[in-house]
């Protein structure tokens, strides 16, 4: 049985090069923070960023893992908010 909390948002094609770079930097920082969190299996968590909003997707073992991944992402400098689209396997 899979449980998820899904949030969708529309992506505008009007972002500039600087904004794209900022999003890439945030994505990299969030991935590193998740990787460095020993309780999470980072290989199964995907990270995408648009206008500072981080979307997490993939598979984790528990609701606690979802909560921890979102918390870790929200604590990264530059993150406006973190949205969950992860599934419990």
PDB file of C-alpha atoms in Angstrom:
ATOM      1  CA  UNK A   1       0.000   0.000   0.000  1.00  0.00           C
ATOM      2  CA  UNK A   2       1.383   3.394  -0.921  1.00  0.00           C
ATOM      3  CA  UNK A   3       0.499   6.628   0.804  1.00  0.00           C
ATOM      4  CA  UNK A   4       1.301  10.037  -0.530  1.00  0.00           C
ATOM      5  CA  UNK A   5       0.622  13.687  -0.138  1.00  0.00           C
ATOM      6  CA  UNK A   6       0.751  15.223  -3.575  1.00  0.00           C
ATOM      7  CA  UNK A   7       1.089  18.857  -4.476  1.00  0.00           C
ATOM      8  CA  UNK A   8       1.274  20.148  -8.037  1.00  0.00           C
ATOM      9  CA  UNK A   9       2.260  23.543  -9.348  1.00  0.00           C
ATOM     10  CA  UNK A  10       2.513  25.157 -12.756  1.00  0.00           C
ATOM     11  CA  UNK A  11       5.918  25.963 -14.179  1.00  0.00           C
ATOM     12  CA  UNK A  12       6.226  29.191 -16.128  1.00  0.00           C
ATOM     13  CA  UNK A  13       8.616  29.399 -19.077  1.00  0.00           C
ATOM     14  CA  UNK A  14       9.437  33.018 -18.233  1.00  0.00           C
ATOM     15  CA  UNK A  15      12.327  32.323 -15.862  1.00  0.00           C
ATOM     16  CA  UNK A  16      15.669  33.927 -16.629  1.00  0.00           C
ATOM     17  CA  UNK A  17      19.148  32.431 -16.699  1.00  0.00           C
ATOM     18  CA  UNK A  18      20.018  33.736 -13.222  1.00  0.00           C
ATOM     19  CA  UNK A  19      16.870  32.227 -11.785  1.00  0.00           C
ATOM     20  CA  UNK A  20      17.664  28.886 -13.459  1.00  0.00           C
ATOM     21  CA  UNK A  21      21.133  28.997 -11.892  1.00  0.00           C
ATOM     22  CA  UNK A  22      19.688  29.792  -8.454  1.00  0.00           C
ATOM     23  CA  UNK A  23      17.286  26.861  -8.748  1.00  0.00           C
ATOM     24  CA  UNK A  24      20.134  24.552  -9.752  1.00  0.00           C
ATOM     25  CA  UNK A  25      22.225  25.679  -6.776  1.00  0.00           C
ATOM     26  CA  UNK A  26      19.301  25.146  -4.386  1.00  0.00           C
ATOM     27  CA  UNK A  27      18.632  21.685  -5.853  1.00  0.00           C
ATOM     28  CA  UNK A  28      22.293  20.747  -5.395  1.00  0.00           C
ATOM     29  CA  UNK A  29      22.335  22.016  -1.803  1.00  0.00           C
ATOM     30  CA  UNK A  30      19.133  20.142  -0.926  1.00  0.00           C
ATOM     31  CA  UNK A  31      20.459  16.915  -2.484  1.00  0.00           C
ATOM     32  CA  UNK A  32      23.675  17.291  -0.468  1.00  0.00           C
ATOM     33  CA  UNK A  33      21.758  17.962   2.755  1.00  0.00           C
ATOM     34  CA  UNK A  34      19.568  14.892   2.205  1.00  0.00           C
ATOM     35  CA  UNK A  35      22.628  12.802   1.313  1.00  0.00           C
ATOM     36  CA  UNK A  36      24.332  13.897   4.539  1.00  0.00           C
ATOM     37  CA  UNK A  37      21.292  12.972   6.641  1.00  0.00           C
ATOM     38  CA  UNK A  38      22.156   9.448   7.863  1.00  0.00           C
ATOM     39  CA  UNK A  39      18.539   8.407   8.423  1.00  0.00           C
ATOM     40  CA  UNK A  40      17.547   8.932   4.769  1.00  0.00           C
ATOM     41  CA  UNK A  41      18.286   6.843   1.673  1.00  0.00           C
ATOM     42  CA  UNK A  42      19.051   9.748  -0.629  1.00  0.00           C
ATOM     43  CA  UNK A  43      19.303   7.638  -3.800  1.00  0.00           C
ATOM     44  CA  UNK A  44      15.541   7.158  -3.701  1.00  0.00           C
ATOM     45  CA  UNK A  45      14.629  10.842  -3.209  1.00  0.00           C
ATOM     46  CA  UNK A  46      14.435  13.145  -6.222  1.00  0.00           C
ATOM     47  CA  UNK A  47      14.727  16.922  -5.881  1.00  0.00           C
ATOM     48  CA  UNK A  48      13.463  19.608  -8.269  1.00  0.00           C
ATOM     49  CA  UNK A  49      13.386  23.351  -7.650  1.00  0.00           C
ATOM     50  CA  UNK A  50      11.432  26.167  -9.286  1.00  0.00           C
ATOM     51  CA  UNK A  51      11.535  29.740  -7.961  1.00  0.00           C
ATOM     52  CA  UNK A  52      12.913  28.486  -4.659  1.00  0.00           C
ATOM     53  CA  UNK A  53      10.110  25.960  -4.193  1.00  0.00           C
ATOM     54  CA  UNK A  54      11.605  22.499  -3.733  1.00  0.00           C
ATOM     55  CA  UNK A  55       9.593  19.461  -4.768  1.00  0.00           C
ATOM     56  CA  UNK A  56      10.621  16.117  -3.291  1.00  0.00           C
ATOM     57  CA  UNK A  57       9.558  12.878  -4.965  1.00  0.00           C
ATOM     58  CA  UNK A  58      10.534   9.228  -4.886  1.00  0.00           C
ATOM     59  CA  UNK A  59      10.193   6.461  -2.335  1.00  0.00           C
ATOM     60  CA  UNK A  60      10.901   6.316   1.388  1.00  0.00           C
ATOM     61  CA  UNK A  61      10.263   3.759   4.125  1.00  0.00           C
ATOM     62  CA  UNK A  62       8.026   5.750   6.463  1.00  0.00           C
ATOM     63  CA  UNK A  63       6.139   8.946   7.202  1.00  0.00           C
ATOM     64  CA  UNK A  64       9.022   9.853   9.515  1.00  0.00           C
ATOM     65  CA  UNK A  65      11.368   9.758   6.491  1.00  0.00           C
ATOM     66  CA  UNK A  66       9.018  12.070   4.584  1.00  0.00           C
ATOM     67  CA  UNK A  67       8.895  14.485   7.504  1.00  0.00           C
ATOM     68  CA  UNK A  68      12.701  14.432   7.887  1.00  0.00           C
ATOM     69  CA  UNK A  69      13.352  14.988   4.161  1.00  0.00           C
ATOM     70  CA  UNK A  70      10.950  17.948   4.076  1.00  0.00           C
ATOM     71  CA  UNK A  71      12.524  19.380   7.243  1.00  0.00           C
ATOM     72  CA  UNK A  72      16.037  19.005   5.811  1.00  0.00           C
ATOM     73  CA  UNK A  73      14.989  20.678   2.541  1.00  0.00           C
ATOM     74  CA  UNK A  74      13.269  23.582   4.308  1.00  0.00           C
ATOM     75  CA  UNK A  75      16.425  24.302   6.306  1.00  0.00           C
ATOM     76  CA  UNK A  76      18.559  24.844   3.186  1.00  0.00           C
ATOM     77  CA  UNK A  77      19.369  28.501   2.497  1.00  0.00           C
ATOM     78  CA  UNK A  78      17.365  29.829  -0.457  1.00  0.00           C
ATOM     79  CA  UNK A  79      14.460  27.402  -0.105  1.00  0.00           C
ATOM     80  CA  UNK A  80      11.139  29.263  -0.079  1.00  0.00           C
ATOM     81  CA  UNK A  81       9.117  26.132   0.680  1.00  0.00           C
ATOM     82  CA  UNK A  82       9.310  22.366   0.288  1.00  0.00           C
ATOM     83  CA  UNK A  83       6.527  20.274  -1.222  1.00  0.00           C
ATOM     84  CA  UNK A  84       6.161  16.555  -0.759  1.00  0.00           C
ATOM     85  CA  UNK A  85       5.374  14.113  -3.554  1.00  0.00           C
ATOM     86  CA  UNK A  86       7.154  11.130  -1.968  1.00  0.00           C
ATOM     87  CA  UNK A  87       5.554   7.727  -1.574  1.00  0.00           C
ATOM     88  CA  UNK A  88       5.911   5.243   1.252  1.00  0.00           C
ATOM     89  CA  UNK A  89       6.954   1.859  -0.093  1.00  0.00           C
TER      90      UNK A  89
END
